[in-house]
Structures are given as structure tokens and as C-alpha cells.
Amino acid sequence: MKQKILLTTCLLTLGLINSNYAGEMMTNSKKIKKATFIKLLSKPEAQSQLEQFLQKGALLVRQTEPGTPLWFGLKDGNSLAIFDVFFDDKGKEQHFLGQVAHALKENANALVQGGWEKGVLQNVNHFDIIAANHFSTAQVLKTKEVSFIIFKAKPSKSQAVEAFLKEAALLVSETEPSTYFWLALKANEDTYVVFDAFPSQSAQKAHFSGQVAAKLQNSAGELIVDGWENGVLANVHNFEVIAVS
């Protein structure tokens, strides 16, 4: 019982989230440097509880973690995920020592397949942010759909892939007003991710018919392992946004 009420108690102690937050906070895309993605497979009987945990967790992040400018709770069937963005390594370290991480650790055995060690910690993926569109935090907080695309650069093509992604971030800013958030992430020397967020499925669909997608399709055979079909499209993972802060 103590574990179940831990997160709620923290929220009640802190009070309601500041309703002016969306209008007041703007995040400079040049300052965000780090990101993490954590896939969580809920226990069959605990999916709704895990979803509620993520929704409450979003509020607690906003109240207690100034070094975590953006935090997403995501859903795809009974698979859930956390994606969060940090200004620097210090902010990331503080996040994993914070109240949300503590509450998840306390509740993981009841909510997540594999518990804390195998169901959470083993699924933490760390990234450097190498490019971002010019985004408005107020718009990001209104997103409903997310795409997470992972791919590998061909040998000796990592530098070219990174140059492409940096140009793509600018092109998204110029040509895709309904792509509210677009990040290029680097996991290691040859593995990259594009994370993008949209206000609707129609905006998401439009993105994949846009100029950036067309340019990537044309360049994938040269730059990406397995090309466009098997190297990019086969690795697109779509999520519903169930919480964001």
C-alpha cells in the first residue's frame, strides 16, 4: 500500500502544477544535449496502473526536475516507454536520482515485467542530441503522437549521416509547421535515432510524405545499412503520447 501511494503523496505535497508553465517556459533547442529512452513492458494485470503512474510522473518531473525540460510517457499496446530530454549530464544524473525514478523503483515489481533491474534499468538507452528543430515548448506539450526511428550508418558514413540530420532539422523547421518536435540522436559511433512528435496522426502522416522523408529515402541506399525499406521504414516505432511535461 505504501508503494502504491508514494507518487500520489509526493504530488499532493507539492501541490498542483503551475498552470502558467506552458506559456512561460521556452526551451532553447541549442541547450538540450542529452536524452534517454526506456521501454517498459507492463504486467498484464497492471497496464492501467502503469499508465496512471506515468501520467502522475509527468507532473512530478515538472515540479521537481528543472534539469529535465521535456519528459514523455508513451504507449504502444501493452508496451509503454519514457523518453526524456536533458540540458546536460548533470540534469540526467539528477533525474535518475530523483523522486520519479525512486517511485518507479519502488513500484516496478508490481507494474513492470522484469521488475526494476531487468524491466527498467536494462532497457535504458542513452543518447547525445546532435540536432533539433526550432521548437516551442508550448506546442510540444500539446503533442499526441510520436515516432521513434532507429537506424545504422554504413561503414565510414557516420559523418555524412550526421551532416544530413543537421540539415534535416533546419528543413523540418522551415517546411513542417505540424512537426512540433524533431530530434536527431546518436547512440554510438554508427547508431542513430530520429524522435519526432506531432499534434495528430494526420500531421504524423504528412511528415512521412514531406521533404525530409523524401531526401532520406533518396540518400538511404548510400548512407544507411539495409537502405530505405529495411533500414529505415522497418525500424519506425509509433507511440501514443499519454503524458508530457
mmCIF file of N, CA and C in Angstrom, residues 158-168:
data_model
loop_
_atom_site.group_PDB
_atom_site.id
_atom_site.type_symbol
_atom_site.label_atom_id
_atom_site.label_comp_id
_atom_site.label_asym_id
_atom_site.label_seq_id
_atom_site.Cartn_x
_atom_site.Cartn_y
_atom_site.Cartn_z
ATOM 1 N N SER A 158 29.192 7.685 -41.057
ATOM 2 C CA SER A 158 28.610 8.346 -39.888
ATOM 3 C C SER A 158 28.655 9.864 -40.006
ATOM 4 N N GLN A 159 29.768 10.391 -40.461
ATOM 5 C CA GLN A 159 29.888 11.845 -40.588
ATOM 6 C C GLN A 159 28.875 12.387 -41.588
ATOM 7 N N ALA A 160 28.680 11.676 -42.681
ATOM 8 C CA ALA A 160 27.709 12.108 -43.686
ATOM 9 C C ALA A 160 26.286 12.019 -43.148
ATOM 10 N N VAL A 161 25.989 10.982 -42.369
ATOM 11 C CA VAL A 161 24.664 10.850 -41.760
ATOM 12 C C VAL A 161 24.405 12.011 -40.809
ATOM 13 N N GLU A 162 25.392 12.362 -39.997
ATOM 14 C CA GLU A 162 25.206 13.462 -39.054
ATOM 15 C C GLU A 162 25.007 14.791 -39.776
ATOM 16 N N ALA A 163 25.739 15.001 -40.844
ATOM 17 C CA ALA A 163 25.544 16.224 -41.629
ATOM 18 C C ALA A 163 24.137 16.260 -42.218
ATOM 19 N N PHE A 164 23.668 15.118 -42.708
ATOM 20 C CA PHE A 164 22.306 15.041 -43.246
ATOM 21 C C PHE A 164 21.284 15.379 -42.170
ATOM 22 N N LEU A 165 21.442 14.829 -40.973
ATOM 23 C CA LEU A 165 20.471 15.041 -39.901
ATOM 24 C C LEU A 165 20.441 16.497 -39.455
ATOM 25 N N LYS A 166 21.580 17.144 -39.427
ATOM 26 C CA LYS A 166 21.619 18.559 -39.048
ATOM 27 C C LYS A 166 20.912 19.422 -40.093
ATOM 28 N N GLU A 167 21.097 19.104 -41.349
ATOM 29 C CA GLU A 167 20.376 19.820 -42.405
ATOM 30 C C GLU A 167 18.882 19.516 -42.336
ATOM 31 N N ALA A 168 18.542 18.276 -42.008
ATOM 32 C CA ALA A 168 17.136 17.883 -41.912
ATOM 33 C C ALA A 168 16.420 18.648 -40.811
#
